[in-house]
Amino acid sequence: GINTKSACDGMNAYMAYKVTTKTSLNLFNRNEFTVKRRFSDFLGLHSKLASKYLHIGYIVPPAPEKSIVGMTKVKVGKEDLSSAEFVEKRRSALERYLMRTVNHPALLKDPDVIQFLESTELPRAVSTQALSGAGILRMVNKAAEAVNKMTIKMNESDAWFEEKQQQFENLDVQLRKLHASVESLVCHRKELSVNTASFAKSAAMLGNSEDHTALSRALSQLAEVEEKIDQLHQEQAYADFYLFSELLGDYVRLITAGVFDHRMKTWSKWQDAQVMLQRKREAEAKLQYANKPDKLQQAKEEIKEWEAKVQQGERDFEQISKNIRREVGRFEKQRVKDFKVVIIKYLESLVHTQQQLIKYWEAFLPEAKAIA
Amino acid sequence: KGSNEESAPSVSANSIKITDITQDGETLTFAITSQKSSSSAGVCVFRTYEDFDWLQQSLLSQEDVPGLLGVIFPPLPGKPLPSTSFTQAKALKQFGFLALGDEWKIYCKALELYLQQVAAHTTLSKSKALSSFFSSTESPGKHRGKKGIFKRLSHVMEEMRKEGHKDVDKFFQSERDSCTHLSVLFKVSTEKFLDTVLTKQKLAVACGHFSTSLHLVCNHDNPAAVTFSKICLKLSDIIEAVKVNFEKVSDNDVSSMGLALDLESRYQEAKKEMLFRRTCKLVELEAANRNSERAKPNKKAIMEGVQKATQKEFNLISSVAKKEIEQYHRARVSVLRDFLVSWCEKQLSTAQETSALFSQHLEACRGFVV
């Protein structure tokens, strides 16, 4: 497999990310290599992949978000987005983006991906403004609107697609709700951390002012315990965020990528071609009775041209349908794997927190009992 | 009223328990069981807050207890406002920790402690009002007698001036100084601790929402979808466990540390009030001394009489106060110790339970086949 790790250092006026890949695949020249990439490089990679694969039904991982504010735009507690936290969030997002991309068997083989991971120099991606995740979303939504406006009644011989689309829409709603719940959780946990630190300080002051020696020591110990617990709260808040919030956010963005709309467009292109072919045939039939041999020849040629287009249209439609089925199957399997991994990591963090708490309380108990 | 001449068998402080509470409209009635120290027969009486208030006022207004002003009176919690007439926010502001907990559990505990403290006090336990409180079939608060001789201390400008009045005794001066300082710190700590508890409760609610939302992810179309639904339900159980943990932890907080901080704060206030009463008497004494010195010959005898009486009162108060303060320090440390130990043990036990539960979940998830 491939392991990607990003680190970052500042260079001049922008942030560069170190991408390290370890692999045993033959696709690459070496087994281990590191390259430096900027955020705009990631967006550039995404735009290339999107333009190549979205319209044939591949679920292309969405570009990392430019803005770091959560999707629900909930103000995350009293924290101001310190640059360290911002950089870490972005680094994590970029890493997840690459992981998802290389986990896709077709995308892994794509020369742009290989070049991105391997080559020391990369041509600078230009005009990436419109290419951020939000930008893609806007483009897709415009396409969707256009399609709806055509009021196509798609003769869905395959109910599978209609059902799947509905399921994905439901899933989108559910995921957004879950995401909002988790953001709320993270927010409150950060609040708890602030409150705990504040209480710890006040307990320390009590310990200092208390005359009774043993009580004073116990109160000071209590202050230390509460400080340690505050630390645990912060770590747990990170776990909540990085494990769940980001996962859910990623998945919402993933399924709004709009593969079903592309299939609609492909279908309508095919239908249009059939309509056109029919017109050409009618035109040719009319010309049979007029005495215009050149025009008749041209009409026959146009018929051939449109027959080919109809065949191509049908092939494209079958291809995208096949691709989507496969992609959806892969998505559903991957989703289960992703969630399982995250849940296990989360449980490990929960167990760790409780075990730390046990240590702290066990250490404090004799101090409390020693008050005489 | 309030006489302590009789040596009636007193109530055993440890036996006092508030066993039940009922609510009728705006009135709360407490069921209180107790035993006399001389027998093992239990008695149960029903009292409302008015009865408690009557008791406190009676104690404050006992007439023939020497140096009564020097007593640190166990603090009575404020009047409870039943849920029909208050909002959670108002209650929290007024009562802090006593407003939390199911069914007035914590508030009852505080009332119980109040009764135990009165019954354990060397002087106050002898009061007739107290034994009447525990044995009278009628509600003693219904027939309100005269109000306390000394009104509730209000901080009028003049009073504030007296509070800073320099003491003649080093012991008392230092007690007054440390009292002011420490009581501020304890108030702050109590507020901060309350904040952490309230946030934990918010977290529990947030976990509840998250857990419920996970139930909605339900799809049985194909094997992968079924597995995904199962995983979401598993996560829902885990988040539910996180929620229950928060609830237990905050319960532990409230019932031990929270109650301790609340009690400590109120008792410090009570001590402060006693010291203030003594200071007022000191001011009175110094005025009597001056009057006596400056008195014209025809008034001199009267003034000297007043001076002597005031001096005697002051000395009595000071000697009672000294004992009270020493007792207070001993009791206070012991009470805080018990609560701290109890809090620590409860949290430790909860952490151990939760750790075991999460570990079980972890094993189950690791074995989950995708």
XYZ file of C-alpha atoms in Angstrom:
742
model
C 0.000 0.000 0.000
C 0.851 3.652 0.024
C 1.413 5.782 3.069
C 1.208 9.499 2.663
C 2.310 11.849 5.350
C 2.261 15.572 5.141
C 4.455 17.891 7.137
C 4.888 21.583 6.526
C 7.409 24.353 6.685
C 7.001 27.950 5.785
C 8.858 29.186 2.752
C 8.698 32.800 1.659
C 5.109 33.831 1.856
C 3.331 30.528 1.469
C 3.061 27.174 3.193
C 4.614 24.115 1.613
C 3.605 20.608 2.536
C 5.953 17.652 2.520
C 4.323 14.616 0.988
C 6.077 11.364 1.814
C 5.097 8.171 0.078
C 6.165 4.672 1.014
C 5.208 1.991 -1.455
C 6.101 -1.322 -2.977
C 4.028 -0.845 -6.117
C 5.680 -1.004 -9.514
C 3.901 2.131 -10.590
C 6.597 4.175 -8.964
C 10.309 4.523 -9.587
C 11.403 4.280 -5.984
C 10.108 2.765 -2.756
C 10.196 5.876 -0.671
C 10.178 9.487 -1.756
C 9.246 12.931 -0.567
C 8.095 15.961 -2.501
C 7.041 19.489 -1.580
C 3.623 20.694 -2.628
C 1.570 23.832 -2.122
C -2.146 23.954 -1.430
C -2.798 25.164 -4.971
C -1.022 22.042 -6.288
C -3.607 19.889 -4.553
C -6.405 21.912 -6.087
C -4.711 21.582 -9.472
C -4.549 17.807 -9.135
C -8.184 17.651 -8.216
C -9.285 19.782 -11.164
C -7.401 17.509 -13.571
C -8.930 14.367 -12.093
C -12.384 15.902 -11.998
C -12.235 16.911 -15.634
C -11.084 13.434 -16.649
C -13.275 11.208 -14.566
C -16.358 12.923 -13.190
C -18.259 12.885 -16.433
C -17.782 9.167 -16.922
C -19.214 8.333 -13.552
C -16.294 8.076 -11.189
C -16.728 9.363 -7.670
C -13.717 11.635 -7.575
C -12.682 12.695 -4.046
C -13.597 16.355 -3.646
C -10.890 18.967 -3.334
C -9.826 19.983 0.166
C -11.782 22.939 1.421
C -10.190 26.341 1.168
C -12.014 27.685 4.170
C -11.702 25.829 7.412
C -14.949 26.895 8.994
C -17.207 23.904 9.592
C -20.002 23.379 7.132
C -22.645 24.254 9.650
C -20.873 27.562 10.279
C -21.110 27.018 14.025
C -18.622 29.175 15.820
C -16.325 26.691 17.440
C -16.246 27.917 20.992
C -14.181 30.812 22.231
C -11.114 29.782 20.309
C -9.663 32.060 17.753
C -8.279 30.071 14.882
C -4.626 30.207 15.798
C -2.405 29.550 12.854
C -1.092 26.321 14.378
C -4.559 24.866 14.595
C -5.448 26.076 11.098
C -2.354 24.505 9.616
C -2.995 21.204 11.375
C -6.595 21.070 10.163
C -5.487 21.772 6.621
C -2.645 19.268 6.779
C -5.028 16.588 7.985
C -7.538 17.452 5.261
C -4.867 17.244 2.556
C -3.661 13.914 3.870
C -7.165 12.461 3.861
C -7.691 13.783 0.344
C -4.599 12.021 -0.942
C -5.450 8.824 0.890
C -8.875 8.715 -0.657
C -7.427 9.418 -4.090
C -4.806 6.678 -3.956
C -7.299 4.225 -2.484
C -9.260 4.483 -5.717
C -7.799 1.760 -7.971
C -8.282 3.729 -11.204
C -7.075 7.068 -9.878
C -3.963 5.516 -8.420
C -2.814 4.595 -11.909
C -3.523 8.029 -13.312
C -0.343 9.714 -14.575
C -1.284 13.026 -12.962
C -1.518 11.338 -9.578
C 1.777 9.551 -10.051
C 3.432 12.768 -11.150
C 1.967 14.571 -8.155
C 3.424 12.081 -5.731
C 6.761 11.566 -7.422
C 8.166 14.451 -9.402
C 10.241 17.091 -7.687
C 8.984 19.893 -9.903
C 5.363 20.417 -10.706
C 4.009 23.008 -13.160
C 2.214 25.645 -11.132
C -1.564 25.259 -11.197
C -3.189 28.490 -12.278
C -6.545 30.038 -11.559
C -7.432 27.656 -8.793
C -10.001 30.045 -7.409
C -12.893 28.314 -9.009
C -11.476 24.873 -8.372
C -11.855 24.580 -4.625
C -14.444 22.175 -3.341
C -17.005 24.919 -3.066
C -16.267 25.956 -6.622
C -16.818 22.486 -7.991
C -20.029 22.275 -6.065
C -21.257 25.470 -7.659
C -20.424 24.148 -11.133
C -22.161 20.871 -10.502
C -25.218 22.557 -9.105
C -25.433 24.771 -12.180
C -25.282 21.674 -14.363
C -27.957 20.030 -12.291
C -30.194 23.058 -12.640
C -29.686 23.083 -16.385
C -30.623 19.438 -16.585
C -33.749 19.917 -14.541
C -34.798 22.803 -16.695
C -34.786 20.555 -19.706
C -37.623 18.657 -18.028
C -36.431 15.357 -19.313
C -38.536 12.429 -18.522
C -35.930 9.796 -18.317
C -37.382 6.440 -19.094
C -35.725 4.668 -16.266
C -35.581 1.050 -17.280
C -33.227 0.526 -14.412
C -34.909 1.352 -11.107
C -31.623 0.824 -9.362
C -30.402 4.302 -10.342
C -33.505 6.079 -9.201
C -33.401 4.326 -5.844
C -29.696 4.903 -5.392
C -30.033 8.592 -6.121
C -32.788 8.871 -3.544
C -30.685 6.997 -1.019
C -27.765 9.295 -1.622
C -29.981 12.306 -1.117
C -31.243 10.847 2.166
C -27.724 10.018 3.210
C -26.676 13.584 2.521
C -29.365 14.880 4.874
C -28.448 12.363 7.575
C -24.743 13.049 7.325
C -25.250 16.774 7.586
C -27.310 16.264 10.718
C -24.665 14.014 12.222
C -22.000 16.518 11.318
C -23.917 19.266 13.114
C -24.228 17.041 16.208
C -20.521 16.404 16.270
C -19.648 20.075 15.797
C -21.840 20.825 18.808
C -20.025 18.117 20.774
C -16.624 19.539 19.894
C -17.766 23.030 20.821
C -19.002 21.971 24.265
C -15.903 19.945 24.963
C -13.725 22.930 24.272
C -15.930 24.947 26.604
C -15.453 22.264 29.267
C -11.711 22.494 28.843
C -11.785 26.252 29.409
C -14.040 25.877 32.460
C -11.898 23.117 33.935
C -8.734 25.184 33.555
C -10.474 28.100 35.235
C -11.597 25.920 38.140
C -8.092 24.485 38.468
C -6.700 27.999 38.854
C -9.223 28.896 41.538
C -8.499 25.651 43.406
C -4.782 26.449 43.302
C -5.479 29.846 44.855
C -7.515 28.153 47.565
C -4.642 25.807 48.252
C -2.290 28.739 48.639
C -4.559 30.622 51.042
C -5.651 27.707 53.181
C -4.068 27.611 56.629
C -4.577 23.967 57.421
C -1.504 22.240 55.984
C -2.964 18.931 54.862
C -6.082 20.585 53.447
C -3.921 23.109 51.646
C -1.837 20.353 50.089
C -4.944 18.417 49.070
C -6.438 21.490 47.401
C -3.214 22.134 45.526
C -3.177 18.512 44.421
C -6.773 18.891 43.349
C -5.790 21.866 41.211
C -3.127 19.746 39.514
C -5.568 16.906 38.888
C -8.032 19.314 37.316
C -5.306 20.735 35.076
C -4.492 17.234 33.878
C -8.182 16.553 33.305
C -8.369 19.744 31.260
C -5.613 18.328 29.092
C -7.662 15.171 28.613
C -10.680 17.222 27.570
C -8.621 18.972 24.931
C -7.267 15.717 23.566
C -10.732 14.245 23.484
C -12.031 17.318 21.658
C -9.347 16.779 19.012
C -10.396 13.154 18.691
C -14.045 14.159 18.304
C -13.120 16.620 15.657
C -10.465 14.866 13.640
C -12.105 11.517 13.742
C -15.788 12.226 13.362
C -16.337 15.758 12.282
C -13.853 15.584 9.456
C -14.966 12.120 8.376
C -18.584 13.171 8.169
C -17.668 16.389 6.391
C -15.616 14.463 3.857
C -18.473 12.095 3.157
C -21.002 14.855 2.670
C -18.720 16.491 0.132
C -18.056 13.128 -1.488
C -21.633 12.315 -2.273
C -22.539 15.746 -3.547
C -20.037 15.179 -6.349
C -22.967 14.668 -8.677
C -22.304 11.458 -10.606
C -25.990 10.861 -11.162
C -26.371 14.206 -12.878
C -23.580 13.341 -15.265
C -25.411 10.163 -16.171
C -28.505 12.233 -16.889
C -26.494 14.480 -19.186
C -24.995 11.503 -20.986
C -28.432 10.022 -21.456
C -29.877 13.233 -22.823
C -26.966 13.581 -25.202
C -27.747 10.099 -26.498
C -31.441 10.937 -26.788
C -30.629 14.142 -28.624
C -28.488 12.170 -31.027
C -31.404 9.798 -31.679
C -33.708 12.718 -32.321
C -31.184 14.229 -34.687
C -30.750 10.916 -36.506
C -34.484 10.654 -36.938
C -34.583 14.143 -38.450
C -31.767 13.333 -40.822
C -33.567 10.168 -41.936
C -36.751 12.129 -42.538
C -34.784 14.731 -44.470
C -33.160 12.024 -46.581
C -36.504 10.409 -47.252
C -37.828 13.715 -48.516
C -34.808 14.235 -50.740
C -35.406 10.820 -52.372
C -38.192 12.402 -54.362
C -36.457 15.677 -55.147
C -33.953 15.619 -57.947
C -30.890 16.826 -56.033
C -28.264 14.100 -56.114
C -25.534 16.098 -54.219
C -27.897 17.013 -51.411
C -29.031 13.400 -51.208
C -25.439 12.246 -50.921
C -24.798 14.770 -48.171
C -27.923 13.639 -46.348
C -26.760 10.020 -46.476
C -23.396 11.032 -45.085
C -25.030 12.967 -42.293
C -27.127 9.927 -41.457
C -23.967 7.848 -41.142
C -22.443 10.537 -38.935
C -25.417 10.597 -36.608
C -25.760 6.824 -36.540
C -22.202 6.746 -35.239
C -23.061 9.413 -32.679
C -26.078 7.443 -31.542
C -23.954 4.344 -31.136
C -21.341 6.346 -29.244
C -24.056 7.889 -27.105
C -25.401 4.469 -26.227
C -21.928 3.167 -25.442
C -21.173 6.198 -23.291
C -24.410 5.765 -21.434
C -23.807 2.104 -20.790
C -20.254 2.847 -19.757
C -21.183 5.557 -17.280
C -23.984 3.408 -15.888
C -21.555 0.546 -15.424
C -18.983 2.844 -13.847
C -21.487 4.344 -11.445
C -22.708 0.953 -10.321
C -19.144 -0.094 -9.654
C -18.267 3.193 -7.971
C -21.331 3.084 -5.734
C -20.518 -0.475 -4.733
C -16.964 0.562 -3.935
C -18.191 3.627 -2.076
C -20.531 1.582 0.090
C -17.807 -0.920 0.973
C -15.251 1.819 1.604
C -17.683 3.718 3.770
C -18.050 0.779 6.114
C -14.273 0.347 6.310
C -13.698 4.052 6.938
C -16.286 4.220 9.687
C -15.030 1.085 11.363
C -11.469 2.447 11.430
C -12.626 5.748 12.881
C -14.853 4.125 15.493
C -12.032 1.911 16.687
C -9.659 4.877 16.919
C -12.321 6.778 18.819
C -12.913 3.947 21.264
C -9.185 3.688 21.823
C -9.101 7.374 22.711
C -12.084 6.944 25.037
C -10.468 4.001 26.814
C -7.217 5.911 27.110
C -8.989 8.899 28.675
C -10.734 6.743 31.266
C -7.527 4.960 32.178
C -5.757 8.262 32.658
C -8.625 9.434 34.863
C -8.298 6.274 36.960
C -4.615 7.026 37.451
C -5.286 10.592 38.514
C -8.050 9.707 40.989
C -6.033 6.833 42.449
C -3.151 9.233 43.046
C -5.410 11.842 44.597
C -7.264 9.540 46.988
C -4.466 9.113 49.542
C -3.959 12.894 49.506
C -7.625 13.426 50.356
C -7.548 10.744 53.035
C -4.429 12.284 54.568
C -6.358 15.378 55.600
C -6.595 15.024 59.347
C -39.666 30.278 74.228
C -36.276 28.938 73.250
C -35.355 28.295 76.826
C -32.816 25.590 77.456
C -33.351 25.024 81.152
C -34.865 21.602 80.741
C -32.587 18.680 80.198
C -34.937 16.986 77.812
C -33.351 14.072 75.975
C -31.891 15.528 72.837
C -32.172 14.296 69.311
C -29.279 12.222 68.053
C -27.742 14.214 65.259
C -26.649 11.175 63.224
C -30.152 9.753 63.156
C -31.679 12.739 61.381
C -32.694 11.917 57.830
C -34.944 13.608 55.320
C -36.599 10.597 53.802
C -39.162 12.054 51.461
C -40.362 15.184 49.793
C -43.777 15.928 48.357
C -44.961 18.872 46.374
C -48.427 20.364 46.530
C -48.702 23.345 44.246
C -46.094 25.748 45.478
C -45.512 24.067 48.837
C -42.846 21.495 49.487
C -43.230 19.192 52.460
C -40.286 17.284 53.885
C -40.590 14.025 55.796
C -38.003 13.937 58.569
C -37.167 10.925 60.686
C -35.078 11.053 63.805
C -34.363 9.289 67.062
C -33.771 10.595 70.519
C -30.321 9.762 71.837
C -31.930 7.906 74.706
C -34.059 5.551 72.686
C -34.120 3.646 69.459
C -37.704 4.557 68.616
C -37.907 6.533 65.419
C -40.124 9.565 64.995
C -41.315 10.998 61.727
C -42.565 14.553 61.263
C -43.623 16.567 58.246
C -42.273 20.058 57.868
C -42.382 22.840 55.332
C -39.771 25.494 54.775
C -41.699 27.868 57.067
C -41.015 25.446 59.915
C -37.294 25.469 59.194
C -37.320 29.235 59.068
C -39.229 29.336 62.365
C -36.589 27.048 63.889
C -33.734 29.253 62.753
C -35.447 32.399 63.995
C -36.189 30.738 67.325
C -32.577 29.745 67.727
C -31.433 33.256 66.917
C -33.792 34.790 69.438
C -33.178 32.627 72.511
C -33.207 34.918 75.486
C -31.246 33.347 78.202
C -28.271 31.869 76.491
C -25.105 33.675 77.587
C -22.951 34.917 74.764
C -25.461 33.751 72.153
C -24.136 36.366 69.752
C -20.835 34.510 69.687
C -22.390 31.368 68.283
C -21.770 30.493 64.656
C -25.264 29.506 63.592
C -25.453 26.640 61.109
C -26.606 28.269 57.867
C -30.081 27.476 56.624
C -30.371 27.100 52.839
C -32.622 29.640 51.143
C -36.313 29.136 50.499
C -36.943 26.690 47.650
C -38.951 27.788 44.668
C -40.954 24.904 43.202
C -40.731 24.401 39.472
C -44.063 26.072 38.829
C -42.585 29.443 39.535
C -38.965 29.427 38.543
C -36.780 28.877 35.580
C -33.678 26.743 35.720
C -31.514 29.824 35.206
C -33.129 31.705 38.089
C -32.762 28.734 40.408
C -29.125 28.295 39.519
C -28.451 31.951 40.213
C -30.087 31.760 43.604
C -29.111 28.330 44.799
C -26.121 27.265 42.784
C -25.529 23.581 43.390
C -28.597 23.105 45.518
C -30.758 23.675 42.458
C -29.283 20.709 40.645
C -29.987 17.048 41.017
C -33.202 15.128 40.560
C -36.153 15.776 42.757
C -34.496 18.226 45.088
C -32.065 15.519 46.187
C -29.199 17.881 46.835
C -31.371 20.509 48.462
C -32.761 17.898 50.854
C -29.238 16.807 51.692
C -28.339 20.405 52.542
C -31.417 20.740 54.777
C -30.568 17.450 56.431
C -27.040 18.626 57.125
C -28.444 21.827 58.627
C -30.572 19.876 61.094
C -27.676 17.582 61.963
C -25.422 20.551 62.583
C -27.962 22.208 64.883
C -28.568 18.959 66.754
C -24.837 18.406 67.198
C -24.165 21.913 68.526
C -23.452 21.946 72.273
C -25.580 24.993 72.938
C -28.216 24.931 70.216
C -29.071 21.264 70.661
C -30.571 22.121 74.016
C -33.096 24.547 72.579
C -36.725 23.794 73.145
C -37.553 24.895 69.675
C -35.376 22.138 68.297
C -37.027 19.366 70.243
C -40.410 20.821 69.364
C -39.388 20.766 65.717
C -38.709 17.060 65.888
C -41.583 15.912 67.994
C -44.484 18.310 67.704
C -47.347 16.900 65.653
C -48.390 20.387 64.669
C -46.380 22.456 62.310
C -44.442 24.784 64.642
C -44.002 27.404 61.959
C -47.713 28.006 61.754
C -47.775 30.008 64.956
C -45.095 32.511 64.322
C -43.820 34.068 67.483
C -41.784 37.204 67.659
C -39.162 37.554 65.023
C -35.516 37.301 65.919
C -34.170 39.988 68.173
C -31.434 40.773 65.783
C -32.557 41.398 62.268
C -30.905 39.766 59.358
C -27.663 41.538 58.812
C -28.061 43.976 56.008
C -25.180 45.827 54.622
C -26.111 49.396 55.194
C -23.330 51.970 54.862
C -22.891 52.233 58.602
C -22.680 48.505 58.966
C -19.959 48.373 56.344
C -17.960 50.869 58.347
C -18.270 48.731 61.436
C -17.072 45.699 59.563
C -13.660 47.269 59.095
C -13.404 48.388 62.728
C -10.033 47.544 64.201
C -10.121 44.753 66.740
C -8.584 44.750 70.210
C -7.614 41.116 69.964
C -4.999 39.706 67.560
C -6.707 36.342 67.328
C -9.980 37.856 66.200
C -8.437 40.398 63.899
C -6.589 37.686 62.016
C -9.730 35.511 61.904
C -11.693 38.370 60.403
C -9.024 39.065 57.785
C -8.601 35.488 56.667
C -12.366 35.014 56.673
C -12.937 37.780 54.168
C -10.144 36.611 51.925
C -10.978 32.924 51.995
C -14.710 33.387 51.553
C -14.153 35.274 48.309
C -11.915 32.498 47.005
C -14.424 29.821 47.925
C -17.251 31.698 46.233
C -15.190 31.940 43.055
C -14.267 28.244 43.181
C -17.886 27.282 43.713
C -18.970 29.273 40.673
C -16.204 27.833 38.490
C -16.997 24.308 39.597
C -20.661 24.874 38.856
C -19.716 26.012 35.352
C -17.868 22.749 34.703
C -20.847 20.736 35.923
C -23.292 22.628 33.716
C -21.043 22.141 30.692
C -20.865 18.402 31.375
C -24.651 18.329 31.381
C -24.695 20.162 28.051
C -22.286 17.563 26.706
C -24.588 14.784 27.857
C -27.470 16.383 25.944
C -25.312 16.844 22.829
C -24.304 13.181 22.991
C -27.963 12.252 23.226
C -28.725 14.100 19.993
C -25.765 12.552 18.227
C -26.757 9.083 19.404
C -30.359 9.540 18.240
C -29.300 10.861 14.831
C -27.235 7.737 14.290
C -30.368 5.641 14.631
C -31.828 7.376 11.582
C -29.140 5.993 9.300
C -31.074 2.938 8.336
C -30.845 1.107 5.063
C -31.249 -2.572 4.250
C -30.845 -2.625 0.493
C -27.693 -4.572 0.103
C -25.154 -6.239 2.375
C -22.861 -3.195 2.483
C -25.757 -0.924 3.434
C -26.888 -3.342 6.125
C -23.369 -3.461 7.548
C -23.203 0.306 7.519
C -26.474 0.555 9.420
C -25.147 -1.904 11.973
C -21.997 0.124 12.399
C -23.994 3.281 12.920
C -26.095 1.563 15.574
C -22.918 0.382 17.276
C -21.602 3.919 17.296
C -24.949 5.080 18.636
C -24.553 2.708 21.600
C -21.042 3.992 22.204
C -22.129 7.632 22.174
C -24.988 6.727 24.491
C -22.392 5.271 26.872
C -20.402 8.517 26.641
C -23.591 10.399 27.530
C -24.336 8.196 30.544
C -20.760 8.671 31.708
C -21.124 12.454 31.609
C -24.322 12.216 33.614
C -22.718 10.019 36.262
C -19.627 12.207 36.505
C -21.646 15.371 36.928
C -23.913 13.640 39.497
C -20.816 12.684 41.471
C -19.614 16.265 41.215
C -22.861 17.728 42.479
C -23.518 15.302 45.305
C -20.079 15.544 46.871
C -17.770 18.350 45.782
C -20.593 20.684 44.789
C -22.425 20.206 48.051
C -19.141 20.617 49.960
C -18.316 23.892 48.271
C -21.831 25.190 48.786
C -21.797 24.247 52.457
C -18.342 25.707 52.983
C -19.385 29.005 51.377
C -22.507 29.311 53.488
C -20.745 28.348 56.682
C -18.061 30.937 56.042
C -20.815 33.506 55.709
C -22.242 32.357 59.033
C -18.839 32.733 60.672
C -18.455 36.158 59.115
C -21.823 37.183 60.507
C -20.852 36.058 63.990
C -17.594 37.985 63.851
C -19.527 41.005 62.677
C -21.940 40.753 65.594
C -18.990 40.680 67.940
C -17.416 43.647 66.189
C -20.681 45.563 66.587
C -20.633 44.753 70.270
C -17.054 46.006 70.412
C -18.095 49.276 68.823
C -20.936 49.483 71.347
C -18.481 48.772 74.183
C -16.038 51.427 73.056
C -18.907 53.915 72.848
C -20.045 52.916 76.360
C -16.467 53.426 77.609
C -16.327 56.897 76.124
C -19.760 57.770 77.515
C -18.734 56.568 80.922
C -15.558 58.673 80.884
C -17.272 61.826 79.716
C -20.353 61.408 81.848
C -21.451 64.217 84.067
C -21.396 63.282 87.724
C -25.165 62.801 87.948
C -25.127 60.315 85.058
C -21.796 58.732 85.869
C -23.160 55.816 87.867
C -25.646 54.859 85.167
C -23.018 55.079 82.455
C -20.633 52.998 84.452
C -23.364 50.457 84.950
C -23.965 50.304 81.220
C -20.252 50.076 80.613
C -19.838 47.165 83.032
C -22.776 45.283 81.549
C -21.557 45.804 78.013
C -18.063 44.698 78.994
C -19.471 41.546 80.533
C -21.523 40.786 77.429
C -18.552 41.401 75.197
C -16.311 39.123 77.212
C -18.935 36.374 77.151
C -19.400 36.725 73.431
C -15.655 36.653 72.840
C -15.135 33.550 74.927
C -18.025 31.728 73.225
C -16.798 32.954 69.854
C -13.300 31.638 70.455
C -14.590 28.156 71.248
C -16.944 28.311 68.300
C -14.143 29.261 65.947
C -11.930 26.459 67.133
C -14.789 24.002 66.766
C -15.565 25.447 63.360
C -12.016 24.894 62.117
C -11.987 21.305 63.328
C -15.396 20.487 61.905
C -14.766 22.236 58.648
C -11.599 20.311 57.874
C -13.295 17.061 58.770
C -16.321 17.816 56.566
C -14.196 18.853 53.593
C -12.068 15.767 53.998
C -15.100 13.499 53.955
C -16.548 15.160 50.875
C -13.222 15.164 49.011
C -12.682 11.485 49.766
C -16.246 10.656 48.780
C -15.936 12.639 45.534
C -12.665 10.997 44.645
C -13.982 7.501 45.381
C -17.137 8.092 43.337
C -15.232 9.438 40.339
C -12.715 6.624 40.557
C -15.464 4.041 40.629
C -17.277 5.659 37.699
C -14.048 5.819 35.681
C -13.411 2.137 36.335
C -16.919 1.152 35.241
C -16.765 3.303 32.138
C -13.297 2.080 31.216
C -14.492 -1.522 31.387
C -17.543 -0.716 29.273
C -15.549 1.096 26.597
C -13.018 -1.734 26.506
C -15.852 -4.186 25.889
C -17.124 -2.045 23.034
C -13.605 -1.832 21.628
C -13.186 -5.601 21.587
C -16.578 -6.025 19.952
C -15.748 -3.459 17.259
C -12.363 -4.974 16.522
C -14.075 -8.279 15.927
C -16.704 -6.666 13.713
C -16.464 -8.145 10.219
C -16.786 -5.711 7.308
